Structure formats: structure tokens, C-alpha cells
């Protein structure tokens, strides 16, 4: 089976997937319940769900005949780690600028 692997940013690049995650942030939903919120075919919704599942953004649990989607933290951790890296980068740059400006101000 060919599993499509996308990085976290490719996953959240799609507005429909972002909207699905917003809906799932309120509660777990069946695939059919999710599909009712979109003007796309059920197979298209399933494809988006598969992408989010493979990237660690959701888990899927079979309960009876229904498949419930629930948000999962793994995919979001990848995004957060990337953001944290650049937060540190910019804080370091700003700190250096602060030191430079303070040195200039103290020399006057």
C-alpha cells in the first residue's frame, strides 16, 4: 500500500483540512458528520482524513459501524517545534540588538 506522507505544513496548507481540524477541536466526529460540513464528495473528505491521519493530526476509532475522528497532538508538535526554533532565533537577534543599543546609549 502506498502511504502518502506529507510534512505538517503541507497538511495544514489546505483550507479544508484546517477547517476539519477546527471542527474536530470541538469534539470527535464521524467521517460522515465531518463530510456534511463540506461541499465535496465523501471520497474527497476521506482522502483529507487519510492525509491528516498519516501525518499524526488525527486518530480514527471504529465504534460500531461508525469511524470517529479525534484530534491528536503528534502533527501539531512538529509545527510547534518548528515555530519554537524560530522564536528562539528571533529572541536571540532581538537580545543582541538590545545589547548593541544599550552599549550605544551608555557611550553618549
mmCIF file with all atom_site columns, C-alpha atoms in Angstrom, residues 21-94:
data_model
loop_
_atom_site.group_PDB
_atom_site.id
_atom_site.type_symbol
_atom_site.label_atom_id
_atom_site.label_alt_id
_atom_site.label_comp_id
_atom_site.label_asym_id
_atom_site.label_entity_id
_atom_site.label_seq_id
_atom_site.pdbx_PDB_ins_code
_atom_site.Cartn_x
_atom_site.Cartn_y
_atom_site.Cartn_z
_atom_site.occupancy
_atom_site.B_iso_or_equiv
_atom_site.pdbx_formal_charge
_atom_site.auth_seq_id
_atom_site.auth_comp_id
_atom_site.auth_asym_id
_atom_site.auth_atom_id
_atom_site.pdbx_PDB_model_num
ATOM 1  C CA . UNK A 1 21 ? -9.308  20.319 12.405 1.00 0.00 ? 21 UNK A CA 1
ATOM 2  C CA . UNK A 1 22 ? -11.247 23.326 13.706 1.00 0.00 ? 22 UNK A CA 1
ATOM 3  C CA . UNK A 1 23 ? -14.414 21.214 13.776 1.00 0.00 ? 23 UNK A CA 1
ATOM 4  C CA . UNK A 1 24 ? -12.596 18.347 15.491 1.00 0.00 ? 24 UNK A CA 1
ATOM 5  C CA . UNK A 1 25 ? -11.230 20.739 18.115 1.00 0.00 ? 25 UNK A CA 1
ATOM 6  C CA . UNK A 1 26 ? -14.775 20.954 19.497 1.00 0.00 ? 26 UNK A CA 1
ATOM 7  C CA . UNK A 1 27 ? -15.403 17.194 19.644 1.00 0.00 ? 27 UNK A CA 1
ATOM 8  C CA . UNK A 1 28 ? -14.759 13.860 17.947 1.00 0.00 ? 28 UNK A CA 1
ATOM 9  C CA . UNK A 1 29 ? -16.834 13.422 14.807 1.00 0.00 ? 29 UNK A CA 1
ATOM 10 C CA . UNK A 1 30 ? -17.699 10.638 12.428 1.00 0.00 ? 30 UNK A CA 1
ATOM 11 C CA . UNK A 1 31 ? -16.398 10.889 8.904  1.00 0.00 ? 31 UNK A CA 1
ATOM 12 C CA . UNK A 1 32 ? -19.983 11.343 7.669  1.00 0.00 ? 32 UNK A CA 1
ATOM 13 C CA . UNK A 1 33 ? -20.634 14.152 10.174 1.00 0.00 ? 33 UNK A CA 1
ATOM 14 C CA . UNK A 1 34 ? -17.447 15.886 9.034  1.00 0.00 ? 34 UNK A CA 1
ATOM 15 C CA . UNK A 1 35 ? -18.429 15.458 5.386  1.00 0.00 ? 35 UNK A CA 1
ATOM 16 C CA . UNK A 1 36 ? -21.763 17.214 5.988  1.00 0.00 ? 36 UNK A CA 1
ATOM 17 C CA . UNK A 1 37 ? -19.842 20.454 6.610  1.00 0.00 ? 37 UNK A CA 1
ATOM 18 C CA . UNK A 1 38 ? -18.203 20.481 3.181  1.00 0.00 ? 38 UNK A CA 1
ATOM 19 C CA . UNK A 1 39 ? -19.317 20.813 -0.398 1.00 0.00 ? 39 UNK A CA 1
ATOM 20 C CA . UNK A 1 40 ? -17.192 17.899 -1.610 1.00 0.00 ? 40 UNK A CA 1
ATOM 21 C CA . UNK A 1 41 ? -17.669 14.208 -2.218 1.00 0.00 ? 41 UNK A CA 1
ATOM 22 C CA . UNK A 1 42 ? -17.391 11.675 0.588  1.00 0.00 ? 42 UNK A CA 1
ATOM 23 C CA . UNK A 1 43 ? -14.269 10.146 -1.089 1.00 0.00 ? 43 UNK A CA 1
ATOM 24 C CA . UNK A 1 44 ? -12.655 13.615 -1.148 1.00 0.00 ? 44 UNK A CA 1
ATOM 25 C CA . UNK A 1 45 ? -13.339 14.033 2.577  1.00 0.00 ? 45 UNK A CA 1
ATOM 26 C CA . UNK A 1 46 ? -11.923 10.541 3.186  1.00 0.00 ? 46 UNK A CA 1
ATOM 27 C CA . UNK A 1 47 ? -8.754  11.496 1.315  1.00 0.00 ? 47 UNK A CA 1
ATOM 28 C CA . UNK A 1 48 ? -8.277  14.570 3.521  1.00 0.00 ? 48 UNK A CA 1
ATOM 29 C CA . UNK A 1 49 ? -8.875  12.441 6.624  1.00 0.00 ? 49 UNK A CA 1
ATOM 30 C CA . UNK A 1 50 ? -6.308  9.890  5.465  1.00 0.00 ? 50 UNK A CA 1
ATOM 31 C CA . UNK A 1 51 ? -3.731  12.659 4.960  1.00 0.00 ? 51 UNK A CA 1
ATOM 32 C CA . UNK A 1 52 ? -4.371  14.086 8.445  1.00 0.00 ? 52 UNK A CA 1
ATOM 33 C CA . UNK A 1 53 ? -4.243  10.587 9.937  1.00 0.00 ? 53 UNK A CA 1
ATOM 34 C CA . UNK A 1 54 ? -0.944  9.672  8.226  1.00 0.00 ? 54 UNK A CA 1
ATOM 35 C CA . UNK A 1 55 ? 0.629   12.937 9.416  1.00 0.00 ? 55 UNK A CA 1
ATOM 36 C CA . UNK A 1 56 ? -0.423  12.368 13.046 1.00 0.00 ? 56 UNK A CA 1
ATOM 37 C CA . UNK A 1 57 ? -3.031  15.113 13.295 1.00 0.00 ? 57 UNK A CA 1
ATOM 38 C CA . UNK A 1 58 ? -5.963  12.781 13.990 1.00 0.00 ? 58 UNK A CA 1
ATOM 39 C CA . UNK A 1 59 ? -6.698  9.303  15.247 1.00 0.00 ? 59 UNK A CA 1
ATOM 40 C CA . UNK A 1 60 ? -9.558  7.155  13.967 1.00 0.00 ? 60 UNK A CA 1
ATOM 41 C CA . UNK A 1 61 ? -11.520 4.808  16.182 1.00 0.00 ? 61 UNK A CA 1
ATOM 42 C CA . UNK A 1 62 ? -14.134 2.347  14.970 1.00 0.00 ? 62 UNK A CA 1
ATOM 43 C CA . UNK A 1 63 ? -17.224 2.344  17.190 1.00 0.00 ? 63 UNK A CA 1
ATOM 44 C CA . UNK A 1 64 ? -19.873 0.042  15.802 1.00 0.00 ? 64 UNK A CA 1
ATOM 45 C CA . UNK A 1 65 ? -20.275 0.877  12.133 1.00 0.00 ? 65 UNK A CA 1
ATOM 46 C CA . UNK A 1 66 ? -19.008 4.419  12.548 1.00 0.00 ? 66 UNK A CA 1
ATOM 47 C CA . UNK A 1 67 ? -15.441 5.694  12.330 1.00 0.00 ? 67 UNK A CA 1
ATOM 48 C CA . UNK A 1 68 ? -14.746 8.552  14.737 1.00 0.00 ? 68 UNK A CA 1
ATOM 49 C CA . UNK A 1 69 ? -12.008 11.095 14.123 1.00 0.00 ? 69 UNK A CA 1
ATOM 50 C CA . UNK A 1 70 ? -10.283 12.759 17.065 1.00 0.00 ? 70 UNK A CA 1
ATOM 51 C CA . UNK A 1 71 ? -7.529  15.360 17.071 1.00 0.00 ? 71 UNK A CA 1
ATOM 52 C CA . UNK A 1 72 ? -4.119  14.055 18.048 1.00 0.00 ? 72 UNK A CA 1
ATOM 53 C CA . UNK A 1 73 ? -1.120  16.091 19.201 1.00 0.00 ? 73 UNK A CA 1
ATOM 54 C CA . UNK A 1 74 ? 1.677   14.497 17.144 1.00 0.00 ? 74 UNK A CA 1
ATOM 55 C CA . UNK A 1 75 ? 1.267   16.580 13.978 1.00 0.00 ? 75 UNK A CA 1
ATOM 56 C CA . UNK A 1 76 ? 0.878   19.761 15.985 1.00 0.00 ? 76 UNK A CA 1
ATOM 57 C CA . UNK A 1 77 ? 4.108   19.002 17.879 1.00 0.00 ? 77 UNK A CA 1
ATOM 58 C CA . UNK A 1 78 ? 6.029   19.105 14.601 1.00 0.00 ? 78 UNK A CA 1
ATOM 59 C CA . UNK A 1 79 ? 4.590   22.554 13.863 1.00 0.00 ? 79 UNK A CA 1
ATOM 60 C CA . UNK A 1 80 ? 5.270   23.777 17.396 1.00 0.00 ? 80 UNK A CA 1
ATOM 61 C CA . UNK A 1 81 ? 8.886   22.588 17.312 1.00 0.00 ? 81 UNK A CA 1
ATOM 62 C CA . UNK A 1 82 ? 9.479   24.493 14.086 1.00 0.00 ? 82 UNK A CA 1
ATOM 63 C CA . UNK A 1 83 ? 7.870   27.647 15.495 1.00 0.00 ? 83 UNK A CA 1
ATOM 64 C CA . UNK A 1 84 ? 9.834   27.322 18.756 1.00 0.00 ? 84 UNK A CA 1
ATOM 65 C CA . UNK A 1 85 ? 13.097  27.143 16.805 1.00 0.00 ? 85 UNK A CA 1
ATOM 66 C CA . UNK A 1 86 ? 12.382  30.455 15.091 1.00 0.00 ? 86 UNK A CA 1
ATOM 67 C CA . UNK A 1 87 ? 11.055  32.034 18.283 1.00 0.00 ? 87 UNK A CA 1
ATOM 68 C CA . UNK A 1 88 ? 14.481  31.365 19.833 1.00 0.00 ? 88 UNK A CA 1
ATOM 69 C CA . UNK A 1 89 ? 16.209  32.637 16.698 1.00 0.00 ? 89 UNK A CA 1
ATOM 70 C CA . UNK A 1 90 ? 14.366  35.970 16.777 1.00 0.00 ? 90 UNK A CA 1
ATOM 71 C CA . UNK A 1 91 ? 14.656  36.373 20.553 1.00 0.00 ? 91 UNK A CA 1
ATOM 72 C CA . UNK A 1 92 ? 18.433  35.924 20.229 1.00 0.00 ? 92 UNK A CA 1
ATOM 73 C CA . UNK A 1 93 ? 18.578  38.521 17.432 1.00 0.00 ? 93 UNK A CA 1
ATOM 74 C CA . UNK A 1 94 ? 16.485  40.986 19.431 1.00 0.00 ? 94 UNK A CA 1
#
